[in-house]
Coordinates of C-alpha atoms and ligand atoms in Angstrom, one line a residue:
M1 CA 17.4 142.9 56.9
S2 CA 16.2 142.0 53.7
V3 CA 12.6 140.5 52.4
L4 CA 14.3 137.9 49.5
K5 CA 12.0 135.4 47.0
V6 CA 13.5 132.3 46.7
E7 CA 13.9 131.2 43.0
K8 CA 15.7 127.9 42.5
S9 CA 18.3 125.3 43.7
L10 CA 22.2 126.3 43.2
Y11 CA 24.5 123.8 43.5
G12 CA 26.1 123.3 46.4
P13 CA 23.8 124.7 50.0
Y14 CA 22.3 127.9 49.0
F15 CA 19.4 128.9 46.9
L16 CA 19.6 132.0 44.3
A17 CA 17.2 134.2 46.0
Q18 CA 16.3 137.9 44.8
T19 CA 16.2 141.4 47.3
E20 CA 13.1 144.0 46.2
E21 CA 15.7 146.2 45.1
G22 CA 16.2 142.8 42.0
K23 CA 19.5 141.9 43.6
K24 CA 20.3 138.6 43.3
V25 CA 22.0 136.6 46.2
K26 CA 22.4 133.1 47.8
I27 CA 20.2 131.4 51.0
P28 CA 20.2 128.4 52.4
R29 CA 17.6 126.0 54.0
T30 CA 14.7 127.3 52.0
A31 CA 13.1 126.4 48.9
P32 CA 11.7 127.8 45.9
G33 CA 8.8 130.3 45.6
E34 CA 9.2 131.1 48.9
I35 CA 9.4 134.2 50.2
W36 CA 11.7 135.1 53.8
K37 CA 13.2 138.0 55.6
G38 CA 16.8 137.3 55.9
K39 CA 20.1 139.0 57.4
H40 CA 23.1 139.9 55.3
L41 CA 26.2 137.7 56.2
K42 CA 28.8 138.3 53.7
E43 CA 28.9 138.7 50.2
D44 CA 25.8 138.3 48.8
I45 CA 25.0 135.2 51.2
F46 CA 22.0 135.9 53.7
Q47 CA 20.7 133.6 57.0
P48 CA 16.8 132.5 56.7
L49 CA 15.2 134.3 59.5
T50 CA 11.9 134.3 59.1
P51 CA 9.5 133.2 57.0
L52 CA 7.0 135.0 55.4
R53 CA 5.5 132.7 52.9
L54 CA 6.9 128.7 52.7
N55 CA 6.1 126.3 49.6
Y56 CA 5.1 123.2 51.4
T57 CA 4.3 121.2 47.6
I58 CA 8.0 121.1 47.4
R59 CA 9.0 121.6 51.3
R60 CA 8.7 118.8 54.5
V61 CA 10.4 119.0 57.8
G62 CA 13.5 118.0 58.3
F63 CA 13.1 114.5 59.9
C64 CA 16.6 115.0 61.8
G65 CA 17.0 116.7 65.1
Y66 CA 19.9 118.2 64.4
Y67 CA 18.3 119.7 60.7
P68 CA 18.4 122.7 59.6
F69 CA 21.8 123.9 62.0
C70 CA 24.0 120.9 61.0
G71 CA 26.4 121.3 58.5
S72 CA 26.0 117.8 56.8
C73 CA 22.7 118.1 54.5
Q74 CA 21.6 120.6 53.0
W75 CA 18.3 119.5 51.5
Q76 CA 16.9 117.7 54.4
H77 CA 13.4 120.4 54.2
I78 CA 12.9 119.4 50.5
K79 CA 10.8 116.4 50.3
P80 CA 12.8 113.5 47.7
Q81 CA 10.6 114.0 44.7
H82 CA 12.0 117.6 44.7
Q83 CA 15.2 116.8 45.7
R84 CA 16.1 114.4 42.8
E85 CA 14.2 117.7 40.2
F86 CA 16.8 119.6 41.6
K87 CA 19.7 117.3 40.7
I88 CA 18.3 116.9 37.6
Q89 CA 17.6 120.7 36.4
L90 CA 21.0 121.4 38.1
F91 CA 22.5 118.2 36.0
E92 CA 21.4 119.6 32.8
E93 CA 22.2 123.4 33.6
Y94 CA 26.3 122.1 34.0
I95 CA 26.2 119.4 31.4
G96 CA 23.5 120.9 28.3
L97 CA 21.8 117.4 28.4
K98 CA 19.2 115.7 30.6
P99 CA 20.3 112.6 32.2
Q100 CA 19.4 109.4 30.6
R101 CA 18.8 107.4 33.6
V102 CA 18.3 108.4 37.2
I103 CA 19.4 105.5 39.8
I104 CA 17.2 106.1 42.7
S105 CA 18.4 105.3 45.9
P106 CA 15.8 103.0 47.6
S107 CA 15.7 104.5 51.0
E108 CA 16.6 108.7 52.0
E109 CA 18.6 106.8 55.2
G110 CA 20.9 105.0 56.9
Y111 CA 22.7 104.7 53.4
R112 CA 25.9 105.7 54.7
V113 CA 28.6 103.5 54.9
K114 CA 31.7 105.7 56.7
T115 CA 31.5 108.6 58.5
F116 CA 34.4 111.5 59.9
L117 CA 33.8 113.0 63.1
Y118 CA 35.0 115.5 65.1
W119 CA 36.4 115.7 68.8
R120 CA 36.5 119.1 70.4
E121 CA 36.0 120.5 73.9
G122 CA 34.2 117.0 74.9
K123 CA 31.7 116.6 71.6
L124 CA 31.8 114.0 68.9
G125 CA 29.9 115.3 66.2
F126 CA 29.4 117.5 62.9
K127 CA 30.4 120.6 62.4
K128 CA 27.5 123.6 62.6
A129 CA 26.9 125.3 59.5
W130 CA 28.3 128.2 59.1
F131 CA 25.6 130.7 58.1
Y132 CA 24.5 129.6 61.9
D133 CA 27.3 130.1 63.4
I134 CA 30.4 131.4 61.8
K135 CA 32.9 129.9 64.0
Q136 CA 31.4 126.2 63.3
P137 CA 31.5 124.5 66.7
I138 CA 31.0 121.0 66.4
M139 CA 27.5 119.7 67.2
D140 CA 27.0 116.8 69.7
I141 CA 25.5 114.6 67.6
V142 CA 24.0 111.1 69.3
H143 CA 22.3 109.9 65.8
C144 CA 22.6 110.3 62.4
P145 CA 19.7 109.4 60.3
L146 CA 21.6 108.7 57.3
L147 CA 24.3 106.6 58.7
H148 CA 24.1 102.4 58.6
P149 CA 22.0 101.6 62.0
R150 CA 24.8 99.8 62.9
L151 CA 27.2 103.0 63.0
N152 CA 25.0 104.8 65.1
K153 CA 24.1 101.7 67.2
V154 CA 28.8 101.9 67.8
L155 CA 27.8 105.9 67.9
K156 CA 26.0 105.7 71.2
L157 CA 28.6 103.6 72.7
L158 CA 31.4 106.0 72.0
K159 CA 29.7 109.1 73.8
K160 CA 30.5 106.7 76.7
V161 CA 33.5 107.5 76.6
K162 CA 36.0 110.5 77.8
F163 CA 38.2 111.0 74.5
P164 CA 41.2 112.8 75.3
K165 CA 42.0 117.0 74.0
S166 CA 44.6 115.5 71.5
L167 CA 42.4 113.2 69.7
H168 CA 41.4 115.1 66.2
A169 CA 38.7 112.8 64.8
V170 CA 37.2 109.8 64.7
E171 CA 36.4 107.8 61.3
L172 CA 34.0 104.8 61.7
F173 CA 33.0 101.9 58.8
T174 CA 30.9 99.1 58.6
N175 CA 29.9 96.4 55.9
P176 CA 26.8 96.1 56.0
Q177 CA 26.9 92.8 54.9
R178 CA 28.5 92.2 58.4
E179 CA 28.4 92.4 61.7
E180 CA 32.0 94.6 62.0
V181 CA 32.7 98.1 62.6
F182 CA 36.4 99.9 62.1
F183 CA 36.8 103.0 64.2
K184 CA 40.0 105.1 62.9
L185 CA 41.5 107.3 66.2
L186 CA 43.1 110.2 64.7
F187 CA 45.7 111.9 66.8
L188 CA 46.8 114.9 66.6
R189 CA 51.4 114.5 66.0
K190 CA 52.4 116.9 68.0
E191 CA 49.7 115.8 71.1
F192 CA 50.2 112.2 70.6
P193 CA 49.2 110.4 74.1
E194 CA 52.1 109.0 75.9
G195 CA 52.7 105.7 78.3
D196 CA 49.5 102.6 78.8
F197 CA 47.2 105.3 77.6
I198 CA 46.2 104.6 74.1
K199 CA 46.4 100.6 75.3
N200 CA 43.6 101.4 78.2
L201 CA 41.6 104.2 75.6
V202 CA 41.4 100.4 73.4
E203 CA 41.0 98.5 76.2
E204 CA 37.3 100.7 77.2
L205 CA 36.2 100.9 73.9
L206 CA 36.5 96.7 73.6
S207 CA 34.8 96.2 77.0
L208 CA 31.9 98.6 75.8
K209 CA 31.0 97.0 72.7
P210 CA 28.3 94.2 72.7
K211 CA 29.3 90.4 72.0
D212 CA 27.6 90.5 68.6
L213 CA 29.9 93.0 67.2
E214 CA 33.0 92.4 65.7
L215 CA 35.5 95.8 66.6
S216 CA 38.4 96.7 65.5
I217 CA 40.3 99.7 66.1
G218 CA 43.3 102.2 64.2
I219 CA 45.1 104.6 66.0
Y220 CA 46.5 107.2 63.1
R221 CA 48.9 110.2 64.0
G222 CA 48.9 113.2 61.8
E223 CA 47.5 116.2 60.8
Y224 CA 44.9 117.1 58.5
L225 CA 44.7 114.8 55.8
N226 CA 48.0 113.4 56.6
W227 CA 47.6 110.5 58.9
E228 CA 49.8 107.7 59.3
S229 CA 48.9 104.5 61.4
V230 CA 50.6 103.6 64.3
Q231 CA 48.9 100.4 65.1
V232 CA 45.9 98.5 64.8
Y233 CA 43.9 96.8 66.8
G234 CA 42.1 93.7 65.4
N235 CA 41.2 93.0 61.9
W236 CA 41.9 95.5 58.8
E237 CA 39.9 94.1 55.8
S238 CA 36.7 93.2 55.3
L239 CA 34.6 91.3 52.9
I240 CA 31.6 92.1 50.4
E241 CA 29.5 90.7 48.2
V242 CA 28.5 92.7 45.4
G243 CA 26.2 90.7 43.0
D244 CA 28.7 88.7 41.1
Y245 CA 32.0 90.5 42.6
K246 CA 33.7 89.6 46.0
F247 CA 36.1 93.1 47.5
L248 CA 37.8 92.8 49.7
V249 CA 37.7 96.8 51.5
S250 CA 39.6 98.3 54.3
P251 CA 39.3 101.4 56.1
D252 CA 41.9 102.9 54.4
A253 CA 40.7 103.0 50.9
F254 CA 37.7 104.4 49.0
I255 CA 34.4 103.0 49.0
Q256 CA 31.3 104.4 47.6
P257 CA 29.1 105.6 50.2
N258 CA 26.1 104.4 49.3
H259 CA 25.7 100.7 50.0
Y260 CA 22.3 100.5 48.4
L261 CA 23.6 101.5 44.9
W262 CA 26.5 99.5 44.6
K263 CA 25.1 96.6 42.6
E264 CA 23.1 99.0 40.2
F265 CA 26.4 101.4 40.0
I266 CA 28.4 98.5 38.9
Q267 CA 26.8 97.2 36.3
L268 CA 26.1 100.4 35.4
I269 CA 30.0 101.3 34.5
K270 CA 30.3 99.9 31.3
P271 CA 31.2 100.9 27.4
T272 CA 29.1 101.6 24.7
E273 CA 30.9 99.0 23.0
V274 CA 33.4 96.4 23.5
Y275 CA 37.0 97.5 22.9
K276 CA 40.7 95.8 22.8
K277 CA 42.5 97.6 25.1
G278 CA 41.0 99.7 27.8
L279 CA 42.6 102.1 30.8
E280 CA 41.2 103.0 34.5
L281 CA 42.4 105.3 36.3
H282 CA 41.4 106.7 39.9
A283 CA 40.4 102.6 40.1
G284 CA 40.2 102.6 44.0
I285 CA 39.3 99.0 45.3
G286 CA 38.5 97.7 42.3
F287 CA 34.7 98.7 42.3
F288 CA 34.4 99.0 38.9
T289 CA 37.4 97.4 37.6
L290 CA 35.7 93.4 37.7
H291 CA 32.8 94.3 35.9
L292 CA 34.6 96.8 33.4
S293 CA 37.2 93.5 32.4
R294 CA 34.1 91.7 31.2
Y295 CA 33.8 94.5 28.4
V296 CA 37.8 95.0 26.9
E297 CA 40.0 92.6 25.8
K298 CA 43.2 93.8 27.8
L299 CA 42.5 96.5 30.8
E300 CA 45.4 98.4 32.7
S301 CA 44.1 100.0 35.6
S302 CA 46.2 101.8 38.4
D303 CA 45.0 104.2 41.4
I304 CA 47.6 106.9 43.3
G305 CA 47.2 105.0 46.1
K306 CA 48.7 102.4 48.0
E307 CA 46.4 100.3 49.9
S308 CA 43.4 100.5 47.1
S309 CA 46.0 99.2 45.0
R310 CA 47.2 96.4 47.0
L311 CA 43.2 95.4 47.3
R312 CA 42.5 95.9 43.9
E313 CA 45.3 93.2 43.1
L314 CA 43.8 91.2 45.5
N315 CA 39.9 91.9 43.9
L316 CA 41.0 90.3 40.8
K317 CA 42.6 87.3 42.3
L318 CA 39.7 86.9 44.4
N319 CA 37.4 87.1 41.6
R320 CA 39.6 84.8 39.0
I321 CA 40.5 87.6 36.4
R322 CA 43.0 87.9 34.6
N323 CA 43.1 90.1 31.6
V324 CA 43.5 92.8 34.5
E325 CA 46.8 94.6 35.0
S326 CA 46.9 96.5 37.9
Y327 CA 49.2 99.6 39.7
A328 CA 50.3 101.9 41.7
L329 CA 50.5 105.3 39.6
D330 CA 49.8 108.7 39.6
A331 CA 46.6 109.2 36.8
Y332 CA 49.2 111.7 34.6
K333 CA 52.0 109.0 34.6
H334 CA 50.1 106.0 34.1
L335 CA 48.3 107.9 30.7
K336 CA 51.6 109.5 29.4
R337 CA 53.0 105.8 29.6
V338 CA 50.2 104.0 27.6
K339 CA 50.7 104.2 23.8
E340 CA 47.6 103.3 22.7
V341 CA 44.1 103.1 24.4
E342 CA 40.4 102.8 23.0
L343 CA 38.8 102.8 26.5
L344 CA 39.0 105.4 29.1
V345 CA 37.7 105.1 32.3
V346 CA 38.4 108.5 35.0
D347 CA 36.4 108.4 38.3
P348 CA 38.8 111.7 39.8
P349 CA 38.5 112.9 43.2
R350 CA 36.4 116.5 43.9
G351 CA 38.5 118.3 41.9
G352 CA 37.8 117.0 38.8
L353 CA 40.8 115.5 36.2
T354 CA 43.7 117.7 36.3
K355 CA 45.0 119.7 33.4
P356 CA 48.0 117.5 32.2
V357 CA 45.5 114.6 32.4
V358 CA 43.3 116.2 30.6
G359 CA 45.7 117.8 28.0
L360 CA 47.5 114.1 27.5
I361 CA 43.9 112.5 26.5
L362 CA 43.3 115.2 24.3
K363 CA 46.8 113.9 22.9
K364 CA 46.5 110.1 22.9
L365 CA 42.6 110.7 22.0
P366 CA 40.7 107.1 22.7
K367 CA 37.5 106.3 21.4
E368 CA 35.2 106.3 23.6
I369 CA 36.0 108.0 27.5
I370 CA 33.3 107.2 30.6
Y371 CA 33.6 109.7 33.0
I372 CA 32.3 109.1 36.9
S373 CA 32.1 112.6 38.9
C374 CA 31.1 113.5 42.1
N375 CA 31.5 117.2 41.7
L376 CA 29.1 118.4 38.8
E377 CA 31.9 121.9 39.1
S378 CA 34.7 119.9 38.0
L379 CA 33.1 117.7 35.7
K380 CA 32.0 120.6 33.8
K381 CA 35.5 122.3 33.7
D382 CA 37.1 118.9 32.4
L383 CA 34.3 118.3 29.5
S384 CA 34.5 122.2 28.4
Q385 CA 37.8 121.0 26.9
L386 CA 37.1 117.3 26.1
R387 CA 34.2 118.4 24.2
E388 CA 36.7 119.9 21.7
K389 CA 37.2 116.2 20.5
Y390 CA 34.5 114.2 22.1
E391 CA 30.9 114.0 22.2
I392 CA 28.2 113.4 24.9
V393 CA 26.5 110.2 23.8
K394 CA 25.0 108.8 26.7
T395 CA 24.4 110.5 30.3
A396 CA 23.5 108.9 33.8
L397 CA 22.8 110.6 37.3
V398 CA 23.3 108.2 40.6
E399 CA 21.5 109.2 43.6
Q400 CA 24.2 108.7 46.0
F401 CA 23.7 111.2 48.9
P402 CA 20.2 112.3 49.8
N403 CA 19.3 114.9 51.7
T404 CA 22.6 116.8 50.6
H405 CA 23.2 118.4 47.0
H406 CA 25.9 116.3 45.8
I407 CA 25.6 114.9 42.4
E408 CA 27.2 111.5 41.6
S409 CA 27.2 111.9 37.5
V410 CA 28.2 110.0 34.5
V411 CA 29.0 110.7 31.2
W412 CA 29.7 108.7 28.3
L413 CA 32.3 110.5 25.8
K414 CA 33.3 109.4 21.8
R415 CA 35.6 110.8 19.5
T416 CA 34.3 112.9 17.3
Ligands
SAM501 C1 36.4 108.9 44.4 S1 37.6 108.0 44.0 C2 37.0 106.5 42.6 C3 37.5 104.9 43.6 C4 37.3 104.3 42.7 N1 36.7 104.1 41.6 C5 35.4 103.6 43.3 O1 34.6 103.3 42.8 O2 35.8 102.9 44.7 C6 39.1 108.6 43.5 C7 40.1 107.5 43.4 O3 41.3 108.6 42.6 C8 41.9 108.3 43.5 N2 43.1 108.9 43.1 C9 43.2 110.8 43.8 N3 44.4 111.3 43.1 C10 45.2 110.5 42.1 C11 45.9 110.7 40.8 N4 46.9 111.9 41.0 N5 46.7 109.8 40.4 C12 45.9 108.7 40.4 N6 45.0 108.2 41.3 C13 44.3 109.7 42.1 C14 41.9 108.4 45.1 O4 43.3 107.5 45.1 C15 40.4 107.1 45.2 O5 40.7 106.0 45.0

């Protein structure tokens, strides 16, 4: 057991602390200015056991019954304005500049339209944080305050169902503007149920739903990150309206998770000037494409996902946008075949841009780059190379994920 003085938030689930011997270590679920007795777990990570001094200018009591043990939230015990301060500080630490604009989520609850729940040994929920139990058992969750209320309503219904052992996980998605919920039931390939099992399960689920709720169910078979659709019961698309735009969305394509911020986020993503030729990579369903099309004469837009590219194509038609060419393409392949690009917009997955993509950008040298990122680490890594030829001219932080350490950032770069 050691006595630890907590100094500051780190990017991730931990806070930086100092031992009595002056060694820097990491400890989760604490707050700067606090003193804790902690147990050493592994490497430089400690588990908080007994508080010796708590900092109630920063701290509050976590409002969810599963906190602090649930692995999904990391900062619920921190007051919202201080969560924001931590994020601003971390942005500055990683990017070297303060965010010029911070877009705040109007609520820290009910913001998520999508969730992923594991099914293990009769429990449907999230994994417990590893520093409370190394085996990370599933915590049976009956209500998650971050989820849209409609998802919590169906979560209660799901508790009445006895799923088979072969079920791996359930993904839920709701359109916040309609009484619609989409379930994806993910079954492990090698234990996929036979006979009428699925049909009976779907009937059972449908019999539980309230009359005013549209429920669609998709059955998937596969393994980790590789799931193929076997059958869909009900409608598998939904329409959302965000400001001037209409989007067809589907449970099989990415959607920005915080529905409160959709409108402001779309309006944020525009270049600092109007260009003739633009290229948007990682475009998904066209969430930013429609608005971006107003700021370029001609835009090419792509995503590796077939389903999101199909939807983006439909969304361009639905909104009568004619200056965008849309492709289902890998980012590197698309960038390579484009001769000239003035504006480049990228919104890569958590790992950031691949090395070859960064290399190509530095060859093609677009005048302006808008980089949307959900991971400060990978953004920092990519910027360290891009800064050889670019300078940051504008920055923003979007508070997509209250109560978690996740940070959504946007930087605008111009060729030097
Ligand atoms: C963070 S999402 C952003 C999607 C979209 N910009 C939006 O806001 O809805 C990242 C997207 O990158 C796509 N993606 C992943 N790897 C890719 C690759 N190698 N080339 C092109 N797109 C890729 C994913 O399919 C996903 O749609």
